[in-house]
Structures are given as C-alpha cells and as structure tokens.
Short mmCIF file of C-alpha atoms in Angstrom, two decimals:
data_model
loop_
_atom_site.label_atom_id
_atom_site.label_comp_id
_atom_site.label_asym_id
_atom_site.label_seq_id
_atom_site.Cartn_x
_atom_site.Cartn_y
_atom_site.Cartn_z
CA UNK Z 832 28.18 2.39 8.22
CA UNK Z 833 28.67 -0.11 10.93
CA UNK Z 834 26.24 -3.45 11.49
CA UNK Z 835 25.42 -2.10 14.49
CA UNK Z 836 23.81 1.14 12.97
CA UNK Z 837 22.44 -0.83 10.22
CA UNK Z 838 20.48 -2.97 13.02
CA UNK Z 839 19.31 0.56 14.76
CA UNK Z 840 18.02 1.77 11.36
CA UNK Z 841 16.43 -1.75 10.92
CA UNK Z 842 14.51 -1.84 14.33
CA UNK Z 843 13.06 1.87 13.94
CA UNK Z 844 11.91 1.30 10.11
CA UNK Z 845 9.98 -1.73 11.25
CA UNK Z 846 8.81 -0.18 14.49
CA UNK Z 847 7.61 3.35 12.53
CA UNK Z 848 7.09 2.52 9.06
CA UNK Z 849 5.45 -1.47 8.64
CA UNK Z 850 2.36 -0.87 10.83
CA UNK Z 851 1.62 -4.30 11.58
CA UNK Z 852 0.98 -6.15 13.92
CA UNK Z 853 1.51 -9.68 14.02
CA UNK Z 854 -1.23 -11.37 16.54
CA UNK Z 855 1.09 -13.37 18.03
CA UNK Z 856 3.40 -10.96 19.63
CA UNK Z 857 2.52 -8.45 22.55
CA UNK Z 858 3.66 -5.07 22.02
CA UNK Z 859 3.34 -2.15 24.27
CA UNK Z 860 3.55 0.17 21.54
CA UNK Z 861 -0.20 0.83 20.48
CA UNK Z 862 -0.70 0.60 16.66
CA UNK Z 863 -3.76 2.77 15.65
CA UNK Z 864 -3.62 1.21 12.34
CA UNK Z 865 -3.26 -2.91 12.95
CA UNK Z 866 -5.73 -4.88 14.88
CA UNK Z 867 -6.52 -8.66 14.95
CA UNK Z 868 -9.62 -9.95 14.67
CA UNK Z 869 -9.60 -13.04 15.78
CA UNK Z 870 -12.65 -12.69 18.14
CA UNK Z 871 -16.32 -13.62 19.16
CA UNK Z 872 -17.65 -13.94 15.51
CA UNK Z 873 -20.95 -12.28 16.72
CA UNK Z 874 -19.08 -9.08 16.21
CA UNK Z 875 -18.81 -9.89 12.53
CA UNK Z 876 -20.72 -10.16 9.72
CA UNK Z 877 -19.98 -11.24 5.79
CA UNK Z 878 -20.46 -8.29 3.43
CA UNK Z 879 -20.39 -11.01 0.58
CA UNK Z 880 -22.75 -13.61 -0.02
CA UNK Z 881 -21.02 -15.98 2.26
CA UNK Z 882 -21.70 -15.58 6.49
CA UNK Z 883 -19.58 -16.58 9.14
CA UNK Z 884 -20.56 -19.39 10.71
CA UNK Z 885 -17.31 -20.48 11.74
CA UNK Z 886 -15.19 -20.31 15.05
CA UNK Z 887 -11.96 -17.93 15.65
CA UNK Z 888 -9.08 -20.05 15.99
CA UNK Z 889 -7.82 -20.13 19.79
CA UNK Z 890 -4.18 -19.75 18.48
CA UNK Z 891 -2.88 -17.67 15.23
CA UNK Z 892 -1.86 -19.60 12.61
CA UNK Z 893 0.34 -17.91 10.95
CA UNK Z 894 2.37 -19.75 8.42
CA UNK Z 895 1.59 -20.16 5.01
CA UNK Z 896 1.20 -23.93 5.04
CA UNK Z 897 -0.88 -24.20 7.62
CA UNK Z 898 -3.19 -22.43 5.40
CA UNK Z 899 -2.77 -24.77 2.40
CA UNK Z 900 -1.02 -21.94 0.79
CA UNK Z 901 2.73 -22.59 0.31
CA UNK Z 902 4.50 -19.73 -1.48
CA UNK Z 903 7.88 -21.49 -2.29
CA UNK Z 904 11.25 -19.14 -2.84
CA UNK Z 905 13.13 -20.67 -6.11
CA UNK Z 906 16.30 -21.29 -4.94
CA UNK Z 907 17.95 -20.27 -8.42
CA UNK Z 908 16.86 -16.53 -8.86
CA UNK Z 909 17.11 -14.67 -12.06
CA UNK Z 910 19.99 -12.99 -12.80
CA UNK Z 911 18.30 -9.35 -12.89
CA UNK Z 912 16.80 -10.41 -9.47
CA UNK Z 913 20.46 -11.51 -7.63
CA UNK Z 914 21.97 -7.82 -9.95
CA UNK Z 915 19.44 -5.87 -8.17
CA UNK Z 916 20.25 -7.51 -4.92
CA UNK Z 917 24.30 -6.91 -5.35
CA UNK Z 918 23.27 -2.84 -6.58
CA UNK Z 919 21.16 -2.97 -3.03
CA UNK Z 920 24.30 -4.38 -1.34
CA UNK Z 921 22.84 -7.12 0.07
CA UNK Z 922 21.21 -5.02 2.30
CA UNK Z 923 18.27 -6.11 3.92
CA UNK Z 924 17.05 -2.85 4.89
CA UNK Z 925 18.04 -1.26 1.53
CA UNK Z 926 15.95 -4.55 -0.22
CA UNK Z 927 13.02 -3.90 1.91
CA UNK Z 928 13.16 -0.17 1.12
CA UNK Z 929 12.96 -0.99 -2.25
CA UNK Z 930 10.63 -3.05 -2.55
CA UNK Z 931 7.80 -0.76 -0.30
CA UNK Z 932 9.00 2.24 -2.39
CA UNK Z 933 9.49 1.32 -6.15
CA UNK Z 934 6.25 -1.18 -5.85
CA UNK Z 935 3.24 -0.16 -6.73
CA UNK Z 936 0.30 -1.87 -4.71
CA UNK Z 937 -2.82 -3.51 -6.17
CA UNK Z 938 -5.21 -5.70 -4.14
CA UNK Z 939 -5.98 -8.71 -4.78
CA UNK Z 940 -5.56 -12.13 -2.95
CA UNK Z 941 -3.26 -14.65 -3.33
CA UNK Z 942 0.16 -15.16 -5.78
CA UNK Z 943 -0.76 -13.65 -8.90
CA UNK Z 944 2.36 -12.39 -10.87
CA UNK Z 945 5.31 -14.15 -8.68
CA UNK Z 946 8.26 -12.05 -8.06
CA UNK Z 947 9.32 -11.48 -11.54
CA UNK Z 948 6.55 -10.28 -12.63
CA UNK Z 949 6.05 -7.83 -9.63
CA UNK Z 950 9.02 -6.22 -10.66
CA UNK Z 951 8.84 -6.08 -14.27
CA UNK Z 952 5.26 -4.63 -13.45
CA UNK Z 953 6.02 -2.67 -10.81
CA UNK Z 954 3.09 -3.95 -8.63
CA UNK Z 955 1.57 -6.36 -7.44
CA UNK Z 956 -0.32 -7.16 -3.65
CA UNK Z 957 1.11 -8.56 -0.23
CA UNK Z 958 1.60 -11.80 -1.28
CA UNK Z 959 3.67 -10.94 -5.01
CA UNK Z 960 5.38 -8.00 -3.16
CA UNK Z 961 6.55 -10.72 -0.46
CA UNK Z 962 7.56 -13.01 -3.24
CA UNK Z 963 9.85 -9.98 -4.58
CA UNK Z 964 11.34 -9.42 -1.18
CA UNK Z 965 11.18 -13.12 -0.73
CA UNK Z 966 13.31 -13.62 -3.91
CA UNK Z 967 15.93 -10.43 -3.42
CA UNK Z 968 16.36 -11.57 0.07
CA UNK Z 969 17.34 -14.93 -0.86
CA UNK Z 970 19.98 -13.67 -3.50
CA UNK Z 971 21.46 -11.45 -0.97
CA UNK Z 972 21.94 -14.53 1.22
CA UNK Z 973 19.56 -13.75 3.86
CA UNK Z 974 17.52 -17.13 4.00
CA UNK Z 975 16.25 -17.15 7.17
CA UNK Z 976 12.98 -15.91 6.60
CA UNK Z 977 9.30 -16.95 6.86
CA UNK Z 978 5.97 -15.90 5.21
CA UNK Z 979 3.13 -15.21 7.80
CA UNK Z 980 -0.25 -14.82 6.92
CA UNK Z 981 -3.21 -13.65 9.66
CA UNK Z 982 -6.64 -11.47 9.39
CA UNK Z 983 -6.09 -7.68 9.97
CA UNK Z 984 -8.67 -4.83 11.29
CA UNK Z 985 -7.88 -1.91 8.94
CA UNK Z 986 -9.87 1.70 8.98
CA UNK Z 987 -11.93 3.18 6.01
CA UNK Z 988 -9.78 6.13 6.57
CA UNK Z 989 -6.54 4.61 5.95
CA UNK Z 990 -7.74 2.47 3.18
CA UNK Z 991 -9.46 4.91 1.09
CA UNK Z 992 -6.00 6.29 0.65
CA UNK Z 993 -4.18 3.18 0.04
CA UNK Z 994 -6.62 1.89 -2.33
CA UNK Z 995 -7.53 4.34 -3.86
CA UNK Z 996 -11.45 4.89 -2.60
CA UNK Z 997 -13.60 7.75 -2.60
CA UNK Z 998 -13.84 9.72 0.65
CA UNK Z 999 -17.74 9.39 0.50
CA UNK Z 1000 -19.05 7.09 -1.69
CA UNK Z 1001 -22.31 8.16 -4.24
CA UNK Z 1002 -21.96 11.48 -2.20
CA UNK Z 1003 -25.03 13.53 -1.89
CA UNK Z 1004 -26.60 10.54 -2.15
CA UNK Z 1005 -28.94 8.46 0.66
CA UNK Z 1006 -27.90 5.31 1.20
CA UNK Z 1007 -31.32 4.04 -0.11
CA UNK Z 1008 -30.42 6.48 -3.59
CA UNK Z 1009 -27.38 4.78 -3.90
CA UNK Z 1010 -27.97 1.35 -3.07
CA UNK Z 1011 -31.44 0.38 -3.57
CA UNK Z 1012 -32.14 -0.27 0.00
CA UNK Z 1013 -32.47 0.90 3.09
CA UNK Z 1014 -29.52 0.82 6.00
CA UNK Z 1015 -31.96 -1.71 8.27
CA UNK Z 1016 -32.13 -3.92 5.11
CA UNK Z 1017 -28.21 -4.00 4.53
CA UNK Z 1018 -27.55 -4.71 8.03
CA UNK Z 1019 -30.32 -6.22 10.03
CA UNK Z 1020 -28.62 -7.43 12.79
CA UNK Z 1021 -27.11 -4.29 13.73
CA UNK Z 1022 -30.30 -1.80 13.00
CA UNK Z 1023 -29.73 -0.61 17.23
CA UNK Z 1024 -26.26 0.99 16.24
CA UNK Z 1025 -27.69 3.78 14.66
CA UNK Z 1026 -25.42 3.67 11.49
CA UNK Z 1027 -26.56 7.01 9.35
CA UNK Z 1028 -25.91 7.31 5.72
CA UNK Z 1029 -21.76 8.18 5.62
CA UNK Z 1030 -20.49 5.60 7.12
CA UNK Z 1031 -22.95 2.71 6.01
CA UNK Z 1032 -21.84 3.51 2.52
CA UNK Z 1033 -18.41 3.83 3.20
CA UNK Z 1034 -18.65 0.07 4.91
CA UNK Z 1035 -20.80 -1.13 1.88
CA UNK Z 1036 -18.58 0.52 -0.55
CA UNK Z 1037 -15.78 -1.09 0.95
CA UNK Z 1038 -16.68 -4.60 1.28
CA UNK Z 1039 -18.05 -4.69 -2.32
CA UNK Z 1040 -14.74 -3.63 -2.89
CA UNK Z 1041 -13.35 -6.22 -0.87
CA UNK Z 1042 -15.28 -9.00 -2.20
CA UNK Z 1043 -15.08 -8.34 -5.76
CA UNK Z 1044 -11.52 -9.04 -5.34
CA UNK Z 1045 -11.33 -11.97 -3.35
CA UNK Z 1046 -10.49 -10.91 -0.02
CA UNK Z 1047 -10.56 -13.73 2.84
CA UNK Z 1048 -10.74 -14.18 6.52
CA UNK Z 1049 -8.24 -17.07 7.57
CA UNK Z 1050 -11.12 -19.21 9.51
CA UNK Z 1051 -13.19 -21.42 6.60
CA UNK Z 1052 -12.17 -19.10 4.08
CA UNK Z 1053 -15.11 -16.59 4.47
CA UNK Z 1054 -15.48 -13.26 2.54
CA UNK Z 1055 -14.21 -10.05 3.79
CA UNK Z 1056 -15.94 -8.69 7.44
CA UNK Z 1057 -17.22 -5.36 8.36
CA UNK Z 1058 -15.72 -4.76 11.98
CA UNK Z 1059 -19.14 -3.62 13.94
CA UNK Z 1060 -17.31 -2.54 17.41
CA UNK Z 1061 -16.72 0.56 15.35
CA UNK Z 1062 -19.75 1.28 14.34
CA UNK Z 1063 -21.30 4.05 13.75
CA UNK Z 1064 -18.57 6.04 14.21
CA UNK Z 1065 -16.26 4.91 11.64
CA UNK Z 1066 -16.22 2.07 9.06
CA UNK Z 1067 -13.42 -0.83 9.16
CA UNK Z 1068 -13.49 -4.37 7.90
CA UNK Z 1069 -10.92 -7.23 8.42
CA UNK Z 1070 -9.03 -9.35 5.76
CA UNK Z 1071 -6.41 -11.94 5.25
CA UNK Z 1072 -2.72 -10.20 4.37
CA UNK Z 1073 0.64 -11.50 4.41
CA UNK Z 1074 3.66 -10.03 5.25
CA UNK Z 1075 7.43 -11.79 5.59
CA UNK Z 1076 9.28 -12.40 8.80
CA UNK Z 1077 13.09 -12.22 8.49
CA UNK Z 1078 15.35 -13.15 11.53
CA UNK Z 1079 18.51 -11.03 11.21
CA UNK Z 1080 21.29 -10.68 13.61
CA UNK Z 1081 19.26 -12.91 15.87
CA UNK Z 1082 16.24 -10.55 15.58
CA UNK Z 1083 13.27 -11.56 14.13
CA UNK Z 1084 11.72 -8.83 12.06
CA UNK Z 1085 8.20 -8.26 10.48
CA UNK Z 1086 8.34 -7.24 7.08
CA UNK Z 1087 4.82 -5.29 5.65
CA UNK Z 1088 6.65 -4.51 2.08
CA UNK Z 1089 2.77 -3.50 0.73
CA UNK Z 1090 1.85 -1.64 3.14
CA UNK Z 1091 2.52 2.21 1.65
CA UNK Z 1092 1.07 5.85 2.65
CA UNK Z 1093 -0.12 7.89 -0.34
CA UNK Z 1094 -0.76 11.32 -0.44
CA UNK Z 1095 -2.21 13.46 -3.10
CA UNK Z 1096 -1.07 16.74 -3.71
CA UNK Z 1097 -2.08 19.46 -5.58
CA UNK Z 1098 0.35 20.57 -8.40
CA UNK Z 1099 0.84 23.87 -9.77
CA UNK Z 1100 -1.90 25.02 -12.06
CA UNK Z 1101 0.81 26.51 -15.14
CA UNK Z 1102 4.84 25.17 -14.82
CA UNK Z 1103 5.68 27.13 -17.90
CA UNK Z 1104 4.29 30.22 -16.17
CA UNK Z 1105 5.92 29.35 -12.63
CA UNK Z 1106 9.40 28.66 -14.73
CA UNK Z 1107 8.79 31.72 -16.68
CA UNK Z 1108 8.58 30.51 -19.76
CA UNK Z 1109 8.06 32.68 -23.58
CA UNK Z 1110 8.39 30.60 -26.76
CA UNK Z 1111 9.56 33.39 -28.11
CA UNK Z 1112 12.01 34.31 -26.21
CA UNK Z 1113 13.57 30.95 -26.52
CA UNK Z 1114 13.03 31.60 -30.33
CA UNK Z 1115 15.20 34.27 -29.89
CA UNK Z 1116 17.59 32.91 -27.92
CA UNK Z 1117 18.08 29.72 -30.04
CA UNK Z 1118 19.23 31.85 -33.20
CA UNK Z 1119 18.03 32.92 -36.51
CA UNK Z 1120 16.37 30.01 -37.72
CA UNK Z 1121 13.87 29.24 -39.47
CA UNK Z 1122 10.14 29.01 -37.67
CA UNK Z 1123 7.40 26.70 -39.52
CA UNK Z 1124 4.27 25.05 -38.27
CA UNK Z 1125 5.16 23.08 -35.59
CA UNK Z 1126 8.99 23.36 -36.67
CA UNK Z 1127 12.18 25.42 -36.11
CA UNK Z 1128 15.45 24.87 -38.37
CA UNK Z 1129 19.25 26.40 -37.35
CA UNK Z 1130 18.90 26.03 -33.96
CA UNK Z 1131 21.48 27.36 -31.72
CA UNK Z 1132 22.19 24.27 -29.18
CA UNK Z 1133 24.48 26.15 -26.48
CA UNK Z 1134 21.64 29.28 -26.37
CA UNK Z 1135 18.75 26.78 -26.19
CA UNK Z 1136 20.53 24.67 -23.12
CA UNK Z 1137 21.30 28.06 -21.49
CA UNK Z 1138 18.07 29.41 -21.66
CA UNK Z 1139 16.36 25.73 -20.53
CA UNK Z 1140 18.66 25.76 -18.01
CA UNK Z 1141 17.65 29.62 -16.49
CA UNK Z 1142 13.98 28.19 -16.88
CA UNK Z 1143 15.24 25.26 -14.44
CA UNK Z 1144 16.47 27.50 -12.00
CA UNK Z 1145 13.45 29.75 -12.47
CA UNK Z 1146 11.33 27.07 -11.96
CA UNK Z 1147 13.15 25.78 -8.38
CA UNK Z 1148 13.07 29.34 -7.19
CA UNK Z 1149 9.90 29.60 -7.24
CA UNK Z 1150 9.02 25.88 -5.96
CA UNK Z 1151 11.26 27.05 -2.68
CA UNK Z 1152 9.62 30.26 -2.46
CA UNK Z 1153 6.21 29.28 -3.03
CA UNK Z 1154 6.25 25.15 -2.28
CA UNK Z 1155 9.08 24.71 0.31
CA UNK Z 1156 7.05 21.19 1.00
#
C-alpha cells in the first residue's frame, strides 16, 4: 500500500475512532463525546473532599511539563518492544492500532506500570498506554511526538461502558436509601436544577468512582468535577487525561490509544447443543476403547479430529444462521 493511502487511513482513524478533542484546536466536526472544560468554575463543583477555588487557565496547557509531570521515552527500548515494532512494520497506524486494541484499560492517574509493564499486563490507563505507544513509536523511528495532557467533559453514558459502571447505581433504591442523604444535602448549591434520584446517583456514583482513584482537574490539582450544565438531564464529570500527539508526514496527529468502545453481548446459552454435540457419539466415533470415570483408552485420533471438526462446522452454521452479527 502506498504512503499516500497509509496517510488517508491515518487521517480517518483519528478523525472517527480517537474521539478527542484537544482544546486547543478548532474543529468543525462536532464531537458528542469530548468537551473541554476549561470554564467559569461556578459551573463546577468537587465531588471529593477538595472544592474548586481556583481559576481556569486563559490558555491550555497542554504539555506534560508544564504540569510538573514529565513522562520521559527511554531512548534504548527493550528488545521485545523494538520486535513488536519491526512485526507492526514500523507502522504508525498499525502501532496505534495495537496498542487501542490488544490494551486493556484501567483508570487510574498518572504513570503506574511504564510501557513494559503495560504490555506484559495488557493494561494499563492513558498515561501507561501512551508510554507503550510512546515507546513502540520511538523504536519504529517515529520520534517526533509529544505527550499532551488537558481536562475532558465525558458522559455517564459513555463511561459506564468504558469503565465498567452500573447503568443505575443501588437501583430501586432512593437516593436517600442508598446514600444516607438527601439530593439537597449532596448538592446544595444546585437544589433549583431539579436533579431526581437517577441521575444524582449516577453523578455520585461516578465521582466516588473518580475520586477513589485519583482523578484530577489540571488547575491546582483539584478532585474530579461533576459538569452541572447537564444537569438534570444527564450526568457528566470532567478529568485530567492524556493522550500523544505525533506529527507524521508533516501532519500533526492526536493519538487517544485508551480511549476504547466496549460492548457486551449476550452469548449462546448451550455451544455443545448449538454445535450439536453427543459424548457418545464421539465415543463411538473415536473407536473401541475403553470408557472409565472420567477416562477413555484406544482412542482413534483421525475419527476424533473428524468428528471435532463436523462439530466446528456445525457450530459456524448455526452462528451464520442464527448470529450473522
């Protein structure tokens, strides 16, 4: 495939798939999933014990030292890290694929595990993902990269799937039930809003959640926010993330590795029944052995791989007839 394809692939993953961002560009595309924050801080308020008393920087600051928080690239990587890089071809786009596919995501904040760890793990959060892609990027020989950090607005909806949260927290519960208090009491200043019980313990849920794990806003290092310009309708809340800008080709791209959909879905309630399975048919099929407890002697091998095998092809007839998605 040409560069020139490559680059086309490259624009519409970032454009389609990262869903972020970055505060200091202007994009006419509108992202329903990124916002920043950085706003009138009357419109927030701490969910931890901590309160915002500070004031939104005029201009993004979006490099990691500005922040006091240098994440430094080695610039010997380890050999498994510069063998994965060759098997990606050097690729950026394959590299980033990887990483936002094959890594898990936990949250947490700040560099935890470092990029080796990440992928002998398989997880790790935005800022140990970015060291990974940080890392795999530098072995392929693309250098010319940056880490940005900023505060994002994210959705309950969204983040209930990507971390893993309950659609309704304590459900048939009252807010009071569940937390010991009463709506007014958890939010005072915003008692005019009208919040009912679903959403306030979604937001509560969520920055609990958010706090207990060290989330940060990038102004005084506060806790976590609930975003109030959505309330009632819907709970959000806003938090520090990073993400990794490479410049390729002369293009400067923004790289949201950690950043992954998940959907559940339901899986078939019997696969030996879907595949058509009988132990003793495959008993019969695999010769006349001898059957113990929990044993089977003589086996014949060429029977027993063709009757797994017309089990297999049982089994993807019936995912196409009944499953085609």
């Amino acid at each position: 495939m040409s560069a020139s394809l490559y680059l086309m692939k490259f624009k519409k993953l970032f454009l389609g798939l990262t869903c972020l961002l970055p505060i200091t560009v202007i994009s006419a595309q509108n992202n329903p999933l990124w916002e920043d924050y950085f706003v009138d801080t009357a419109l927030l308020e701490a969910v931890g014990p901590e309160s915002d008393t500070g004031t939104p920087s005029s201009t993004a600051s979006t490099d990691l030292q500005a922040h006091g928080l240098l994440l430094s690239v080695p610039t010997s990587v380890a050999e498994e890290i510069s063998e994965l890089a060759a098997a990606l071809d050097n690729d950026p786009l394959k590299i980033f694929n990887y990483v936002r596919n094959t890594i898990d995501y936990e949250h947490y904040f700040g560099l935890k595990k470092g990029a080796k760890l990440t992928l002998l793990e398989g997880s790790g959060n935005d800022f140990d993902q970015c060291a990974l892609l940080g890392e795999l990027l530098t072995a392929a020989g693309h250098t010319d990269y940056t880490f940005r950090l900023s505060g994002q607005r994210l959705d309950y909806s969204v983040l209930k799937d990507w971390f893993g949260l309950a659609e309704e927290p304590f459900p048939s519960q009252s807010y009071l039930d569940a937390y010991g208090k009463t709506i007014t009491q958890a939010y005072p200043n915003n008692t005019d809003l009208g919040v009912g019980d679903y959403v306030a313990k979604q937001a509560t849920h969520l920055g609990e959640f958010l706090f207990a794990r060290g989330s940060r806003r990038s102004y005084n290092g506060a806790a976590a926010a609930v975003w109030y310009p959505t309330f009632p309708q819907k709970a959000s809340a806003v938090f520090d993330r990073l993400w990794l800008q490479l410049t390729y080709e002369g293009v400067a791209y923004d790289l949201d590795p950690s950043y992954k959909l998940y959907e559940k879905i339901e899986g078939l309630d019997d696969l030996l029944t879907a595949a058509g399975y009988s132990r003793t048919q495959l008993l019969a099929d695999a010769g006349t052995g001898t059957t113990g407890a929990g044993y089977v002697t003589s086996l014949d091998d060429d029977n027993v791989e063709s009757y797994l095998a017309a089990q297999t092809q049982a089994m993807l007839s019936y995912l196409e007839q009944h499953h085609p998605d």
